[in-house]
Amino acid sequence: MTSQINHHLKSHSNWKATISLLFGVLSLIPFIFLGLIIIEVIQKPIPIPAAPLIDLILFPGAPLIALSGLIFGIKGLKSKKKNMAMVGIVFSTIGLLVSIIYHSFVW
């Protein structure tokens, strides 16, 4: 009976690893857009109307998403999808560090 309960609890903790990976990837997306904007500006120096929109909407949320992904990844290490949780932790950490660096220089 106890092993069935433990198996049930472990199978329901798999979603934490998946959410960690999802949040890790989502925390990197604004910075991919930033890289594309920088490349576009270097190639053709024209004003890009979407740049302020990306800056106002996506960048303030990136650290929160990365921090949430880091927390879910740490909790997801106890699940069967340990590798997915580890990748989510790595992506979330990169997203959090890039967010901190970006916000310390720009804001």
PDB file of N, CA and C in Angstrom:
ATOM      1  N   MET A   1       0.821  -1.195   0.000  1.00  0.00           N
ATOM      2  CA  MET A   1       0.000   0.000   0.000  1.00  0.00           C
ATOM      3  C   MET A   1       0.869   1.265   0.000  1.00  0.00           C
ATOM      4  N   THR A   2       1.909   1.248   0.803  1.00  0.00           N
ATOM      5  CA  THR A   2       2.782   2.420   0.888  1.00  0.00           C
ATOM      6  C   THR A   2       3.515   2.647  -0.430  1.00  0.00           C
ATOM      7  N   SER A   3       3.932   1.569  -1.084  1.00  0.00           N
ATOM      8  CA  SER A   3       4.635   1.721  -2.365  1.00  0.00           C
ATOM      9  C   SER A   3       3.697   2.285  -3.434  1.00  0.00           C
ATOM     10  N   GLN A   4       2.422   1.929  -3.381  1.00  0.00           N
ATOM     11  CA  GLN A   4       1.465   2.477  -4.342  1.00  0.00           C
ATOM     12  C   GLN A   4       1.272   3.971  -4.128  1.00  0.00           C
ATOM     13  N   ILE A   5       1.246   4.377  -2.886  1.00  0.00           N
ATOM     14  CA  ILE A   5       1.096   5.805  -2.584  1.00  0.00           C
ATOM     15  C   ILE A   5       2.328   6.566  -3.042  1.00  0.00           C
ATOM     16  N   ASN A   6       3.512   6.028  -2.766  1.00  0.00           N
ATOM     17  CA  ASN A   6       4.745   6.684  -3.195  1.00  0.00           C
ATOM     18  C   ASN A   6       4.821   6.777  -4.713  1.00  0.00           C
ATOM     19  N   HIS A   7       4.433   5.703  -5.408  1.00  0.00           N
ATOM     20  CA  HIS A   7       4.434   5.727  -6.867  1.00  0.00           C
ATOM     21  C   HIS A   7       3.444   6.769  -7.393  1.00  0.00           C
ATOM     22  N   HIS A   8       2.281   6.862  -6.784  1.00  0.00           N
ATOM     23  CA  HIS A   8       1.273   7.837  -7.193  1.00  0.00           C
ATOM     24  C   HIS A   8       1.789   9.260  -6.986  1.00  0.00           C
ATOM     25  N   LEU A   9       2.439   9.515  -5.851  1.00  0.00           N
ATOM     26  CA  LEU A   9       2.965  10.850  -5.582  1.00  0.00           C
ATOM     27  C   LEU A   9       4.086  11.211  -6.543  1.00  0.00           C
ATOM     28  N   LYS A  10       4.962  10.245  -6.857  1.00  0.00           N
ATOM     29  CA  LYS A  10       6.063  10.528  -7.776  1.00  0.00           C
ATOM     30  C   LYS A  10       5.554  10.750  -9.191  1.00  0.00           C
ATOM     31  N   SER A  11       4.535  10.021  -9.613  1.00  0.00           N
ATOM     32  CA  SER A  11       4.020  10.205 -10.968  1.00  0.00           C
ATOM     33  C   SER A  11       3.339  11.560 -11.112  1.00  0.00           C
ATOM     34  N   HIS A  12       2.804  12.097 -10.036  1.00  0.00           N
ATOM     35  CA  HIS A  12       2.159  13.402 -10.110  1.00  0.00           C
ATOM     36  C   HIS A  12       3.141  14.556  -9.948  1.00  0.00           C
ATOM     37  N   SER A  13       4.397  14.271  -9.636  1.00  0.00           N
ATOM     38  CA  SER A  13       5.377  15.352  -9.533  1.00  0.00           C
ATOM     39  C   SER A  13       6.119  15.552 -10.844  1.00  0.00           C
ATOM     40  N   ASN A  14       5.806  14.770 -11.890  1.00  0.00           N
ATOM     41  CA  ASN A  14       6.462  14.927 -13.183  1.00  0.00           C
ATOM     42  C   ASN A  14       6.140  16.266 -13.837  1.00  0.00           C
ATOM     43  N   TRP A  15       4.994  16.829 -13.548  1.00  0.00           N
ATOM     44  CA  TRP A  15       4.608  18.091 -14.168  1.00  0.00           C
ATOM     45  C   TRP A  15       5.524  19.230 -13.746  1.00  0.00           C
ATOM     46  N   LYS A  16       6.144  19.129 -12.586  1.00  0.00           N
ATOM     47  CA  LYS A  16       7.041  20.193 -12.130  1.00  0.00           C
ATOM     48  C   LYS A  16       8.267  20.292 -13.028  1.00  0.00           C
ATOM     49  N   ALA A  17       8.797  19.152 -13.457  1.00  0.00           N
ATOM     50  CA  ALA A  17       9.941  19.157 -14.370  1.00  0.00           C
ATOM     51  C   ALA A  17       9.552  19.736 -15.726  1.00  0.00           C
ATOM     52  N   THR A  18       8.368  19.399 -16.195  1.00  0.00           N
ATOM     53  CA  THR A  18       7.898  19.913 -17.484  1.00  0.00           C
ATOM     54  C   THR A  18       7.685  21.423 -17.416  1.00  0.00           C
ATOM     55  N   ILE A  19       7.078  21.894 -16.343  1.00  0.00           N
ATOM     56  CA  ILE A  19       6.858  23.336 -16.175  1.00  0.00           C
ATOM     57  C   ILE A  19       8.192  24.065 -16.059  1.00  0.00           C
ATOM     58  N   SER A  20       9.160  23.457 -15.395  1.00  0.00           N
ATOM     59  CA  SER A  20      10.480  24.066 -15.275  1.00  0.00           C
ATOM     60  C   SER A  20      11.125  24.260 -16.640  1.00  0.00           C
ATOM     61  N   LEU A  21      11.048  23.243 -17.481  1.00  0.00           N
ATOM     62  CA  LEU A  21      11.614  23.352 -18.826  1.00  0.00           C
ATOM     63  C   LEU A  21      10.872  24.406 -19.633  1.00  0.00           C
ATOM     64  N   LEU A  22       9.568  24.414 -19.552  1.00  0.00           N
ATOM     65  CA  LEU A  22       8.764  25.401 -20.279  1.00  0.00           C
ATOM     66  C   LEU A  22       9.105  26.823 -19.834  1.00  0.00           C
ATOM     67  N   PHE A  23       9.157  27.046 -18.530  1.00  0.00           N
ATOM     68  CA  PHE A  23       9.480  28.379 -18.028  1.00  0.00           C
ATOM     69  C   PHE A  23      10.920  28.772 -18.360  1.00  0.00           C
ATOM     70  N   GLY A  24      11.831  27.801 -18.370  1.00  0.00           N
ATOM     71  CA  GLY A  24      13.211  28.096 -18.745  1.00  0.00           C
ATOM     72  C   GLY A  24      13.313  28.582 -20.176  1.00  0.00           C
ATOM     73  N   VAL A  25      12.603  27.912 -21.074  1.00  0.00           N
ATOM     74  CA  VAL A  25      12.604  28.326 -22.478  1.00  0.00           C
ATOM     75  C   VAL A  25      11.911  29.677 -22.629  1.00  0.00           C
ATOM     76  N   LEU A  26      10.793  29.852 -21.944  1.00  0.00           N
ATOM     77  CA  LEU A  26      10.068  31.130 -22.032  1.00  0.00           C
ATOM     78  C   LEU A  26      10.890  32.300 -21.504  1.00  0.00           C
ATOM     79  N   SER A  27      11.730  32.054 -20.508  1.00  0.00           N
ATOM     80  CA  SER A  27      12.535  33.145 -19.966  1.00  0.00           C
ATOM     81  C   SER A  27      13.644  33.560 -20.925  1.00  0.00           C
ATOM     82  N   LEU A  28      13.995  32.706 -21.877  1.00  0.00           N
ATOM     83  CA  LEU A  28      15.036  33.041 -22.852  1.00  0.00           C
ATOM     84  C   LEU A  28      14.486  33.708 -24.109  1.00  0.00           C
ATOM     85  N   ILE A  29      13.207  33.570 -24.373  1.00  0.00           N
ATOM     86  CA  ILE A  29      12.618  34.098 -25.610  1.00  0.00           C
ATOM     87  C   ILE A  29      12.800  35.610 -25.769  1.00  0.00           C
ATOM     88  N   PRO A  30      12.577  36.447 -24.745  1.00  0.00           N
ATOM     89  CA  PRO A  30      12.777  37.888 -24.956  1.00  0.00           C
ATOM     90  C   PRO A  30      14.198  38.237 -25.372  1.00  0.00           C
ATOM     91  N   PHE A  31      15.163  37.485 -24.902  1.00  0.00           N
ATOM     92  CA  PHE A  31      16.544  37.797 -25.223  1.00  0.00           C
ATOM     93  C   PHE A  31      16.929  37.301 -26.607  1.00  0.00           C
ATOM     94  N   ILE A  32      16.215  36.295 -27.094  1.00  0.00           N
ATOM     95  CA  ILE A  32      16.386  35.885 -28.490  1.00  0.00           C
ATOM     96  C   ILE A  32      15.852  36.999 -29.387  1.00  0.00           C
ATOM     97  N   PHE A  33      14.688  37.570 -29.026  1.00  0.00           N
ATOM     98  CA  PHE A  33      14.157  38.701 -29.781  1.00  0.00           C
ATOM     99  C   PHE A  33      15.113  39.887 -29.734  1.00  0.00           C
ATOM    100  N   LEU A  34      15.708  40.130 -28.588  1.00  0.00           N
ATOM    101  CA  LEU A  34      16.657  41.231 -28.461  1.00  0.00           C
ATOM    102  C   LEU A  34      17.842  41.015 -29.396  1.00  0.00           C
ATOM    103  N   GLY A  35      18.343  39.785 -29.459  1.00  0.00           N
ATOM    104  CA  GLY A  35      19.440  39.486 -30.377  1.00  0.00           C
ATOM    105  C   GLY A  35      19.044  39.701 -31.822  1.00  0.00           C
ATOM    106  N   LEU A  36      17.827  39.302 -32.186  1.00  0.00           N
ATOM    107  CA  LEU A  36      17.358  39.510 -33.558  1.00  0.00           C
ATOM    108  C   LEU A  36      17.210  40.991 -33.875  1.00  0.00           C
ATOM    109  N   ILE A  37      16.750  41.766 -32.917  1.00  0.00           N
ATOM    110  CA  ILE A  37      16.612  43.212 -33.131  1.00  0.00           C
ATOM    111  C   ILE A  37      17.980  43.848 -33.305  1.00  0.00           C
ATOM    112  N   ILE A  38      18.943  43.437 -32.494  1.00  0.00           N
ATOM    113  CA  ILE A  38      20.292  43.991 -32.613  1.00  0.00           C
ATOM    114  C   ILE A  38      20.894  43.650 -33.975  1.00  0.00           C
ATOM    115  N   ILE A  39      20.710  42.416 -34.421  1.00  0.00           N
ATOM    116  CA  ILE A  39      21.216  42.021 -35.740  1.00  0.00           C
ATOM    117  C   ILE A  39      20.535  42.825 -36.839  1.00  0.00           C
ATOM    118  N   GLU A  40      19.227  43.036 -36.720  1.00  0.00           N
ATOM    119  CA  GLU A  40      18.479  43.800 -37.723  1.00  0.00           C
ATOM    120  C   GLU A  40      18.944  45.257 -37.758  1.00  0.00           C
ATOM    121  N   VAL A  41      19.198  45.837 -36.591  1.00  0.00           N
ATOM    122  CA  VAL A  41      19.641  47.230 -36.531  1.00  0.00           C
ATOM    123  C   VAL A  41      21.040  47.362 -37.115  1.00  0.00           C
ATOM    124  N   ILE A  42      21.889  46.382 -36.881  1.00  0.00           N
ATOM    125  CA  ILE A  42      23.249  46.439 -37.425  1.00  0.00           C
ATOM    126  C   ILE A  42      23.210  46.327 -38.950  1.00  0.00           C
ATOM    127  N   GLN A  43      22.370  45.450 -39.478  1.00  0.00           N
ATOM    128  CA  GLN A  43      22.313  45.263 -40.920  1.00  0.00           C
ATOM    129  C   GLN A  43      21.627  46.425 -41.633  1.00  0.00           C
ATOM    130  N   LYS A  44      20.519  46.895 -41.088  1.00  0.00           N
ATOM    131  CA  LYS A  44      19.769  48.002 -41.682  1.00  0.00           C
ATOM    132  C   LYS A  44      19.407  48.968 -40.553  1.00  0.00           C
ATOM    133  N   PRO A  45      20.089  50.055 -40.433  1.00  0.00           N
ATOM    134  CA  PRO A  45      19.771  50.975 -39.332  1.00  0.00           C
ATOM    135  C   PRO A  45      18.457  51.729 -39.562  1.00  0.00           C
ATOM    136  N   ILE A  46      17.353  51.048 -39.317  1.00  0.00           N
ATOM    137  CA  ILE A  46      16.033  51.666 -39.420  1.00  0.00           C
ATOM    138  C   ILE A  46      15.342  51.525 -38.066  1.00  0.00           C
ATOM    139  N   PRO A  47      14.446  52.419 -37.722  1.00  0.00           N
ATOM    140  CA  PRO A  47      13.752  52.281 -36.440  1.00  0.00           C
ATOM    141  C   PRO A  47      12.811  51.074 -36.455  1.00  0.00           C
ATOM    142  N   ILE A  48      12.810  50.343 -35.369  1.00  0.00           N
ATOM    143  CA  ILE A  48      11.957  49.163 -35.246  1.00  0.00           C
ATOM    144  C   ILE A  48      10.852  49.490 -34.249  1.00  0.00           C
ATOM    145  N   PRO A  49       9.596  49.543 -34.695  1.00  0.00           N
ATOM    146  CA  PRO A  49       8.524  49.925 -33.775  1.00  0.00           C
ATOM    147  C   PRO A  49       8.228  48.886 -32.699  1.00  0.00           C
ATOM    148  N   ALA A  50       8.616  47.634 -32.908  1.00  0.00           N
ATOM    149  CA  ALA A  50       8.297  46.593 -31.932  1.00  0.00           C
ATOM    150  C   ALA A  50       9.267  46.573 -30.754  1.00  0.00           C
ATOM    151  N   ALA A  51      10.410  47.236 -30.859  1.00  0.00           N
ATOM    152  CA  ALA A  51      11.418  47.180 -29.795  1.00  0.00           C
ATOM    153  C   ALA A  51      10.893  47.715 -28.465  1.00  0.00           C
ATOM    154  N   PRO A  52      10.228  48.886 -28.419  1.00  0.00           N
ATOM    155  CA  PRO A  52       9.697  49.333 -27.116  1.00  0.00           C
ATOM    156  C   PRO A  52       8.629  48.404 -26.565  1.00  0.00           C
ATOM    157  N   LEU A  53       7.832  47.810 -27.440  1.00  0.00           N
ATOM    158  CA  LEU A  53       6.798  46.875 -27.004  1.00  0.00           C
ATOM    159  C   LEU A  53       7.430  45.649 -26.366  1.00  0.00           C
ATOM    160  N   ILE A  54       8.466  45.100 -26.978  1.00  0.00           N
ATOM    161  CA  ILE A  54       9.163  43.947 -26.411  1.00  0.00           C
ATOM    162  C   ILE A  54       9.782  44.323 -25.074  1.00  0.00           C
ATOM    163  N   ASP A  55      10.363  45.511 -25.011  1.00  0.00           N
ATOM    164  CA  ASP A  55      11.010  45.947 -23.781  1.00  0.00           C
ATOM    165  C   ASP A  55      10.014  46.118 -22.643  1.00  0.00           C
ATOM    166  N   LEU A  56       8.851  46.661 -22.926  1.00  0.00           N
ATOM    167  CA  LEU A  56       7.873  46.919 -21.865  1.00  0.00           C
ATOM    168  C   LEU A  56       7.097  45.682 -21.426  1.00  0.00           C
ATOM    169  N   ILE A  57       6.840  44.781 -22.352  1.00  0.00           N
ATOM    170  CA  ILE A  57       5.988  43.634 -22.034  1.00  0.00           C
ATOM    171  C   ILE A  57       6.797  42.407 -21.626  1.00  0.00           C
ATOM    172  N   LEU A  58       7.800  42.045 -22.402  1.00  0.00           N
ATOM    173  CA  LEU A  58       8.470  40.779 -22.183  1.00  0.00           C
ATOM    174  C   LEU A  58       9.582  40.828 -21.144  1.00  0.00           C
ATOM    175  N   PHE A  59      10.381  41.861 -21.127  1.00  0.00           N
ATOM    176  CA  PHE A  59      11.536  41.863 -20.246  1.00  0.00           C
ATOM    177  C   PHE A  59      11.197  41.922 -18.762  1.00  0.00           C
ATOM    178  N   PRO A  60      10.203  42.697 -18.320  1.00  0.00           N
ATOM    179  CA  PRO A  60       9.904  42.660 -16.880  1.00  0.00           C
ATOM    180  C   PRO A  60       9.398  41.295 -16.403  1.00  0.00           C
ATOM    181  N   GLY A  61       8.763  40.530 -17.268  1.00  0.00           N
ATOM    182  CA  GLY A  61       8.254  39.231 -16.865  1.00  0.00           C
ATOM    183  C   GLY A  61       9.297  38.123 -16.909  1.00  0.00           C
ATOM    184  N   ALA A  62      10.376  38.325 -17.644  1.00  0.00           N
ATOM    185  CA  ALA A  62      11.377  37.272 -17.815  1.00  0.00           C
ATOM    186  C   ALA A  62      12.024  36.843 -16.492  1.00  0.00           C
ATOM    187  N   PRO A  63      12.406  37.768 -15.602  1.00  0.00           N
ATOM    188  CA  PRO A  63      12.998  37.297 -14.344  1.00  0.00           C
ATOM    189  C   PRO A  63      12.014  36.515 -13.483  1.00  0.00           C
ATOM    190  N   LEU A  64      10.753  36.912 -13.501  1.00  0.00           N
ATOM    191  CA  LEU A  64       9.762  36.185 -12.709  1.00  0.00           C
ATOM    192  C   LEU A  64       9.523  34.784 -13.262  1.00  0.00           C
ATOM    193  N   ILE A  65       9.476  34.683 -14.580  1.00  0.00           N
ATOM    194  CA  ILE A  65       9.296  33.377 -15.205  1.00  0.00           C
ATOM    195  C   ILE A  65      10.517  32.503 -14.932  1.00  0.00           C
ATOM    196  N   ALA A  66      11.718  33.087 -15.032  1.00  0.00           N
ATOM    197  CA  ALA A  66      12.946  32.322 -14.790  1.00  0.00           C
ATOM    198  C   ALA A  66      13.023  31.856 -13.346  1.00  0.00           C
ATOM    199  N   LEU A  67      12.653  32.707 -12.423  1.00  0.00           N
ATOM    200  CA  LEU A  67      12.685  32.329 -11.007  1.00  0.00           C
ATOM    201  C   LEU A  67      11.670  31.223 -10.724  1.00  0.00           C
ATOM    202  N   SER A  68      10.501  31.320 -11.320  1.00  0.00           N
ATOM    203  CA  SER A  68       9.498  30.260 -11.163  1.00  0.00           C
ATOM    204  C   SER A  68       9.995  28.950 -11.762  1.00  0.00           C
ATOM    205  N   GLY A  69      10.635  29.026 -12.923  1.00  0.00           N
ATOM    206  CA  GLY A  69      11.192  27.832 -13.542  1.00  0.00           C
ATOM    207  C   GLY A  69      12.277  27.193 -12.696  1.00  0.00           C
ATOM    208  N   LEU A  70      13.069  28.018 -12.036  1.00  0.00           N
ATOM    209  CA  LEU A  70      14.117  27.510 -11.150  1.00  0.00           C
ATOM    210  C   LEU A  70      13.506  26.790  -9.953  1.00  0.00           C
ATOM    211  N   ILE A  71      12.478  27.357  -9.380  1.00  0.00           N
ATOM    212  CA  ILE A  71      11.818  26.728  -8.229  1.00  0.00           C
ATOM    213  C   ILE A  71      11.159  25.409  -8.632  1.00  0.00           C
ATOM    214  N   PHE A  72      10.433  25.417  -9.751  1.00  0.00           N
ATOM    215  CA  PHE A  72       9.798  24.174 -10.203  1.00  0.00           C
ATOM    216  C   PHE A  72      10.848  23.126 -10.578  1.00  0.00           C
ATOM    217  N   GLY A  73      11.983  23.565 -11.127  1.00  0.00           N
ATOM    218  CA  GLY A  73      13.042  22.623 -11.481  1.00  0.00           C
ATOM    219  C   GLY A  73      13.637  21.947 -10.267  1.00  0.00           C
ATOM    220  N   ILE A  74      13.847  22.712  -9.214  1.00  0.00           N
ATOM    221  CA  ILE A  74      14.389  22.132  -7.980  1.00  0.00           C
ATOM    222  C   ILE A  74      13.398  21.136  -7.393  1.00  0.00           C
ATOM    223  N   LYS A  75      12.117  21.484  -7.426  1.00  0.00           N
ATOM    224  CA  LYS A  75      11.109  20.546  -6.923  1.00  0.00           C
ATOM    225  C   LYS A  75      10.944  19.348  -7.859  1.00  0.00           C
ATOM    226  N   GLY A  76      11.192  19.549  -9.163  1.00  0.00           N
ATOM    227  CA  GLY A  76      11.050  18.476 -10.136  1.00  0.00           C
ATOM    228  C   GLY A  76      12.196  17.486 -10.146  1.00  0.00           C
ATOM    229  N   LEU A  77      13.276  17.779  -9.418  1.00  0.00           N
ATOM    230  CA  LEU A  77      14.409  16.852  -9.363  1.00  0.00           C
ATOM    231  C   LEU A  77      14.053  15.538  -8.685  1.00  0.00           C
ATOM    232  N   LYS A  78      12.969  15.523  -7.926  1.00  0.00           N
ATOM    233  CA  LYS A  78      12.540  14.302  -7.236  1.00  0.00           C
ATOM    234  C   LYS A  78      11.643  13.425  -8.107  1.00  0.00           C
ATOM    235  N   SER A  79      11.353  13.870  -9.319  1.00  0.00           N
ATOM    236  CA  SER A  79      10.454  13.106 -10.183  1.00  0.00           C
ATOM    237  C   SER A  79      11.242  12.171 -11.091  1.00  0.00           C
ATOM    238  N   LYS A  80      10.516  11.438 -11.909  1.00  0.00           N
ATOM    239  CA  LYS A  80      11.151  10.537 -12.869  1.00  0.00           C
ATOM    240  C   LYS A  80      11.802  11.312 -14.008  1.00  0.00           C
ATOM    241  N   LYS A  81      11.358  12.504 -14.245  1.00  0.00           N
ATOM    242  CA  LYS A  81      11.902  13.337 -15.330  1.00  0.00           C
ATOM    243  C   LYS A  81      13.000  14.254 -14.791  1.00  0.00           C
ATOM    244  N   LYS A  82      13.961  13.663 -14.133  1.00  0.00           N
ATOM    245  CA  LYS A  82      15.042  14.421 -13.511  1.00  0.00           C
ATOM    246  C   LYS A  82      15.857  15.187 -14.556  1.00  0.00           C
ATOM    247  N   ASN A  83      16.111  14.569 -15.709  1.00  0.00           N
ATOM    248  CA  ASN A  83      16.890  15.242 -16.750  1.00  0.00           C
ATOM    249  C   ASN A  83      16.174  16.475 -17.284  1.00  0.00           C
ATOM    250  N   MET A  84      14.860  16.372 -17.439  1.00  0.00           N
ATOM    251  CA  MET A  84      14.088  17.518 -17.901  1.00  0.00           C
ATOM    252  C   MET A  84      14.137  18.644 -16.867  1.00  0.00           C
ATOM    253  N   ALA A  85      14.076  18.280 -15.603  1.00  0.00           N
ATOM    254  CA  ALA A  85      14.157  19.286 -14.544  1.00  0.00           C
ATOM    255  C   ALA A  85      15.527  19.952 -14.539  1.00  0.00           C
ATOM    256  N   MET A  86      16.583  19.175 -14.793  1.00  0.00           N
ATOM    257  CA  MET A  86      17.933  19.752 -14.810  1.00  0.00           C
ATOM    258  C   MET A  86      18.106  20.723 -15.976  1.00  0.00           C
ATOM    259  N   VAL A  87      17.571  20.370 -17.131  1.00  0.00           N
ATOM    260  CA  VAL A  87      17.630  21.283 -18.284  1.00  0.00           C
ATOM    261  C   VAL A  87      16.816  22.539 -17.994  1.00  0.00           C
ATOM    262  N   GLY A  88      15.660  22.383 -17.359  1.00  0.00           N
ATOM    263  CA  GLY A  88      14.858  23.544 -16.969  1.00  0.00           C
ATOM    264  C   GLY A  88      15.596  24.436 -15.990  1.00  0.00           C
ATOM    265  N   ILE A  89      16.333  23.834 -15.056  1.00  0.00           N
ATOM    266  CA  ILE A  89      17.124  24.618 -14.104  1.00  0.00           C
ATOM    267  C   ILE A  89      18.217  25.393 -14.828  1.00  0.00           C
ATOM    268  N   VAL A  90      18.881  24.741 -15.780  1.00  0.00           N
ATOM    269  CA  VAL A  90      19.957  25.416 -16.533  1.00  0.00           C
ATOM    270  C   VAL A  90      19.391  26.575 -17.345  1.00  0.00           C
ATOM    271  N   PHE A  91      18.316  26.328 -18.093  1.00  0.00           N
ATOM    272  CA  PHE A  91      17.704  27.394 -18.890  1.00  0.00           C
ATOM    273  C   PHE A  91      17.183  28.528 -18.012  1.00  0.00           C
ATOM    274  N   SER A  92      16.560  28.182 -16.904  1.00  0.00           N
ATOM    275  CA  SER A  92      16.031  29.212 -16.003  1.00  0.00           C
ATOM    276  C   SER A  92      17.159  30.025 -15.380  1.00  0.00           C
ATOM    277  N   THR A  93      18.256  29.365 -15.036  1.00  0.00           N
ATOM    278  CA  THR A  93      19.395  30.083 -14.467  1.00  0.00           C
ATOM    279  C   THR A  93      19.997  31.034 -15.497  1.00  0.00           C
ATOM    280  N   ILE A  94      20.148  30.561 -16.723  1.00  0.00           N
ATOM    281  CA  ILE A  94      20.667  31.442 -17.783  1.00  0.00           C
ATOM    282  C   ILE A  94      19.723  32.619 -17.998  1.00  0.00           C
ATOM    283  N   GLY A  95      18.418  32.336 -18.061  1.00  0.00           N
ATOM    284  CA  GLY A  95      17.442  33.409 -18.233  1.00  0.00           C
ATOM    285  C   GLY A  95      17.462  34.396 -17.090  1.00  0.00           C
ATOM    286  N   LEU A  96      17.639  33.905 -15.868  1.00  0.00           N
ATOM    287  CA  LEU A  96      17.679  34.791 -14.707  1.00  0.00           C
ATOM    288  C   LEU A  96      18.941  35.650 -14.712  1.00  0.00           C
ATOM    289  N   LEU A  97      20.073  35.045 -15.026  1.00  0.00           N
ATOM    290  CA  LEU A  97      21.326  35.808 -15.073  1.00  0.00           C
ATOM    291  C   LEU A  97      21.304  36.866 -16.173  1.00  0.00           C
ATOM    292  N   VAL A  98      20.813  36.497 -17.346  1.00  0.00           N
ATOM    293  CA  VAL A  98      20.732  37.464 -18.444  1.00  0.00           C
ATOM    294  C   VAL A  98      19.741  38.570 -18.093  1.00  0.00           C
ATOM    295  N   SER A  99      18.657  38.233 -17.412  1.00  0.00           N
ATOM    296  CA  SER A  99      17.686  39.244 -16.982  1.00  0.00           C
ATOM    297  C   SER A  99      18.318  40.232 -16.005  1.00  0.00           C
ATOM    298  N   ILE A 100      19.060  39.702 -15.053  1.00  0.00           N
ATOM    299  CA  ILE A 100      19.703  40.570 -14.063  1.00  0.00           C
ATOM    300  C   ILE A 100      20.720  41.482 -14.743  1.00  0.00           C
ATOM    301  N   ILE A 101      21.514  40.922 -15.644  1.00  0.00           N
ATOM    302  CA  ILE A 101      22.510  41.738 -16.353  1.00  0.00           C
ATOM    303  C   ILE A 101      21.814  42.784 -17.212  1.00  0.00           C
ATOM    304  N   TYR A 102      20.779  42.384 -17.934  1.00  0.00           N
ATOM    305  CA  TYR A 102      20.056  43.328 -18.793  1.00  0.00           C
ATOM    306  C   TYR A 102      19.431  44.452 -17.973  1.00  0.00           C
ATOM    307  N   HIS A 103      18.761  44.095 -16.886  1.00  0.00           N
ATOM    308  CA  HIS A 103      18.079  45.116 -16.088  1.00  0.00           C
ATOM    309  C   HIS A 103      19.079  46.008 -15.354  1.00  0.00           C
ATOM    310  N   SER A 104      20.247  45.505 -14.995  1.00  0.00           N
ATOM    311  CA  SER A 104      21.213  46.350 -14.294  1.00  0.00           C
ATOM    312  C   SER A 104      21.837  47.383 -15.244  1.00  0.00           C
ATOM    313  N   PHE A 105      21.939  47.057 -16.537  1.00  0.00           N
ATOM    314  CA  PHE A 105      22.527  48.005 -17.476  1.00  0.00           C
ATOM    315  C   PHE A 105      21.499  48.923 -18.124  1.00  0.00           C
ATOM    316  N   VAL A 106      20.298  48.420 -18.394  1.00  0.00           N
ATOM    317  CA  VAL A 106      19.321  49.199 -19.140  1.00  0.00           C
ATOM    318  C   VAL A 106      18.431  50.032 -18.224  1.00  0.00           C
ATOM    319  N   TRP A 107      18.001  49.455 -17.117  1.00  0.00           N
ATOM    320  CA  TRP A 107      17.079  50.175 -16.244  1.00  0.00           C
ATOM    321  C   TRP A 107      17.872  50.874 -15.234  1.00  0.00           C
TER     322      TRP A 107
END
